[in-house]
Amino acid sequence: MAYQENGLDPSDWQGFRQQAHAMLDDMLDFTEQTRARPVWREAPPASRAAIQGEPLPTEPMALSAIHQTFKDHILPFSAGNTHPGFMGWVQGGGTAVGMLAEMLAAGLNANLGGRNQMPILVERQITEWMKTLFGFPGSASGLFVTGTSMANLMAVLIARNAALGHGVRQDGLGGDQPRLTAYTSRASHGCVAQAMDLSGQGQTWLRRIGTNARHEIQLDELRQAIEQDRRAGLHPFLIVGTAGSVDTGSIDDLAALAQLAREQGMWFHVDGAFGALGMLSPQIAPRLRGLDRADSIAFDFHKWGQVPYDAGFLLVRDGTLHHDTFAAPAAYLRRETQGISAGDFWPCDYGPDLSRGFRALKTWFTLKAFGTQGLGQAIHHTCELAQYLRERVEQTPELELLAPVALNIVCLRHRGHSAMSEAQRDAFNADIVTAVQLSGLAAPSSTTVDGRFAIRAAIVNHRTRRQDIDTLVQAVLAQGARLLSATATQEVAR
Ligand SMILES: *Cc1c(COP(=O)(O)O)cnc(C)c1O
């Protein structure tokens, strides 16, 4: 498709249309037939070479040929998170509805930095819906971002400004202010510590508080840490609670954290990356008590919300503070009362991005197409499946559970044999995880729970069924037995 009279648009719209319909059908087939494929396959050397060996294209190439390369070498070798057997990490499965909406958004090519355009109103409407869902006031604000990592960073910056005043935007940290200290549990996501780093405050000043048997933050220890830092002349400014920890799905006592933050005059932020949308399920919502008292909530529509990547969100109780943390007047961003430069809400005033895609559209389509009921049921179903997996583990003598199952994440391990050392048992389970992934039957991941290696099944995908849980259990047992007999044979041979 060379440069021509009509720019980069097709010269043959009719032929292009046919190709476009074929590409759409292909992706619908991909989604419809997800279950028929292996969860994951290693990309063969030929596919790697087809992509990596190619020099920067100078000559135009036919769209059909490019699409063929995509079909042959890219499509079959993604990480597998659309597949019902994918339980590695907390990743959403996406939907066909979301895919279509993403196509519409790309066609519109809207830049949601600001200006007088309807797409901004769609994003704002989702913010309104989220205020309703989370019980936030009308004066709250919200913004789509890449993901919770970015939303957490922004929350830390807003909390910093709340503590130090907006002068910090000019003067930076340091000077004669006392150091700001933040608090979160050891079970919180690594991006919370990273946010302290990226905001120039340093990870040392994030206090990692211990957890109880349910992997929730220890409130006494938290209180003591805050008091100790105050006595040392530091300035405790932020508590980050977790609603759905990445390792085990645990939920901190959010009501208690909200209360403590209020008593201490601190900002209360909740990392609810996947867990916050548990509010969509009547069964899970009561477990998130206290979330409505947060100063800010970070969460992802691309996890439990099943919106295609990426669609993170930050909700902030004090919309003015949010605005004043990021707004940066510039001549080329001049606002008018009429015309394209009008509009009273410019998202670029609420975060570090100026140019922004229309993430809101795929989220709007998803919320409308399934309703909060449909999404809430899908979310609840993943928790029921987690309980089913817990039962299967408890009923299987070779397996044991390593953490309570609070939501949709199950941490288990194979017991191996009694003569194994703990280190050997860890390595044995790591080998099982790799072998199960390589089998293409299921995709668990791993983590460490109380110092022990855990096989981790995070059930996020709305396509997952009981049969997929059974497949996972069978695959773990089969690979465990295979590895045990292989070591036994080696020992005999020795
Ligand atoms: C996934 C996750 C994150 C990071 O979110 P991204 O959207 O991947 O940036 C943060 N916290 C928790 C608890 C998560 O599960």
PDB file of N, CA and C and ligand atoms in Angstrom, residues 90 146-150 152 189 191 242 244-246 271 273-274 300 302-303, ligand 1:
ATOM      1  N   VAL A  90      -2.386 -12.932  37.264  1.00  0.00           N
ATOM      2  CA  VAL A  90      -3.738 -12.373  37.284  1.00  0.00           C
ATOM      3  C   VAL A  90      -3.968 -11.622  35.979  1.00  0.00           C
ATOM      4  N   THR A 146      -2.754   3.173  31.863  1.00  0.00           N
ATOM      5  CA  THR A 146      -2.349   1.861  31.350  1.00  0.00           C
ATOM      6  C   THR A 146      -2.789   0.741  32.281  1.00  0.00           C
ATOM      7  N   GLY A 147      -2.417   0.864  33.556  1.00  0.00           N
ATOM      8  CA  GLY A 147      -2.755  -0.204  34.479  1.00  0.00           C
ATOM      9  C   GLY A 147      -2.591   0.261  35.911  1.00  0.00           C
ATOM     10  N   THR A 148      -2.749  -0.667  36.830  1.00  0.00           N
ATOM     11  CA  THR A 148      -2.685  -0.321  38.248  1.00  0.00           C
ATOM     12  C   THR A 148      -1.294   0.151  38.659  1.00  0.00           C
ATOM     13  N   SER A 149      -0.258  -0.312  37.963  1.00  0.00           N
ATOM     14  CA  SER A 149       1.085   0.167  38.309  1.00  0.00           C
ATOM     15  C   SER A 149       1.137   1.683  38.162  1.00  0.00           C
ATOM     16  N   MET A 150       0.615   2.191  37.056  1.00  0.00           N
ATOM     17  CA  MET A 150       0.580   3.634  36.818  1.00  0.00           C
ATOM     18  C   MET A 150      -0.388   4.313  37.788  1.00  0.00           C
ATOM     19  N   ASN A 152      -1.245   3.397  40.775  1.00  0.00           N
ATOM     20  CA  ASN A 152      -0.640   3.448  42.109  1.00  0.00           C
ATOM     21  C   ASN A 152       0.388   4.575  42.188  1.00  0.00           C
ATOM     22  N   HIS A 189       1.714  -5.536  46.122  1.00  0.00           N
ATOM     23  CA  HIS A 189       2.357  -5.703  44.814  1.00  0.00           C
ATOM     24  C   HIS A 189       3.642  -4.875  44.732  1.00  0.00           C
ATOM     25  N   CYS A 191       4.749  -2.995  42.588  1.00  0.00           N
ATOM     26  CA  CYS A 191       4.658  -1.658  41.992  1.00  0.00           C
ATOM     27  C   CYS A 191       4.377  -0.582  43.028  1.00  0.00           C
ATOM     28  N   THR A 242      -4.448  -3.419  50.373  1.00  0.00           N
ATOM     29  CA  THR A 242      -4.597  -4.274  49.200  1.00  0.00           C
ATOM     30  C   THR A 242      -5.958  -4.956  49.232  1.00  0.00           C
ATOM     31  N   GLY A 244      -7.303  -7.788  47.333  1.00  0.00           N
ATOM     32  CA  GLY A 244      -6.966  -8.860  46.393  1.00  0.00           C
ATOM     33  C   GLY A 244      -5.469  -8.861  46.151  1.00  0.00           C
ATOM     34  N   SER A 245      -4.721  -9.534  47.030  1.00  0.00           N
ATOM     35  CA  SER A 245      -3.258  -9.547  46.861  1.00  0.00           C
ATOM     36  C   SER A 245      -2.898 -10.481  45.719  1.00  0.00           C
ATOM     37  N   VAL A 246      -1.798 -10.163  45.087  1.00  0.00           N
ATOM     38  CA  VAL A 246      -1.444 -10.856  43.864  1.00  0.00           C
ATOM     39  C   VAL A 246      -1.032 -12.308  44.131  1.00  0.00           C
ATOM     40  N   ASP A 271      -4.894  -0.502  46.608  1.00  0.00           N
ATOM     41  CA  ASP A 271      -4.553  -1.220  45.388  1.00  0.00           C
ATOM     42  C   ASP A 271      -5.583  -2.336  45.245  1.00  0.00           C
ATOM     43  N   ALA A 273      -6.258  -3.802  42.231  1.00  0.00           N
ATOM     44  CA  ALA A 273      -5.997  -4.104  40.815  1.00  0.00           C
ATOM     45  C   ALA A 273      -7.066  -5.034  40.223  1.00  0.00           C
ATOM     46  N   PHE A 274      -7.192  -6.226  40.820  1.00  0.00           N
ATOM     47  CA  PHE A 274      -8.289  -7.063  40.328  1.00  0.00           C
ATOM     48  C   PHE A 274      -9.444  -7.083  41.326  1.00  0.00           C
ATOM     49  N   ASP A 300      -7.992  -2.354  37.684  1.00  0.00           N
ATOM     50  CA  ASP A 300      -7.848  -2.667  36.263  1.00  0.00           C
ATOM     51  C   ASP A 300      -9.153  -3.227  35.716  1.00  0.00           C
ATOM     52  N   HIS A 302      -8.878  -4.545  32.872  1.00  0.00           N
ATOM     53  CA  HIS A 302      -8.353  -5.625  32.018  1.00  0.00           C
ATOM     54  C   HIS A 302      -8.107  -6.938  32.772  1.00  0.00           C
ATOM     55  N   LYS A 303      -8.393  -6.978  34.063  1.00  0.00           N
ATOM     56  CA  LYS A 303      -8.262  -8.247  34.785  1.00  0.00           C
ATOM     57  C   LYS A 303      -9.660  -8.850  34.948  1.00  0.00           C
TER      58      LYS A 303
HETATM   59  C1  LIG B   1      -1.813  -6.819  38.489  1.00  0.00           C
HETATM   60  C2  LIG B   1      -1.617  -6.112  39.768  1.00  0.00           C
HETATM   61  C3  LIG B   1      -0.949  -4.887  39.822  1.00  0.00           C
HETATM   62  C4  LIG B   1      -0.322  -4.272  38.603  1.00  0.00           C
HETATM   63  O1  LIG B   1      -1.311  -3.878  37.720  1.00  0.00           O
HETATM   64  P1  LIG B   1      -0.965  -3.650  36.163  1.00  0.00           P
HETATM   65  O2  LIG B   1      -2.281  -3.396  35.539  1.00  0.00           O
HETATM   66  O3  LIG B   1      -0.336  -4.934  35.696  1.00  0.00           O
HETATM   67  O4  LIG B   1      -0.030  -2.506  36.077  1.00  0.00           O
HETATM   68  C5  LIG B   1      -0.867  -4.234  41.028  1.00  0.00           C
HETATM   69  N1  LIG B   1      -1.397  -4.768  42.140  1.00  0.00           N
HETATM   70  C6  LIG B   1      -2.034  -5.955  42.140  1.00  0.00           C
HETATM   71  C7  LIG B   1      -2.618  -6.483  43.415  1.00  0.00           C
HETATM   72  C8  LIG B   1      -2.162  -6.676  40.940  1.00  0.00           C
HETATM   73  O5  LIG B   1      -2.806  -7.849  40.931  1.00  0.00           O
END
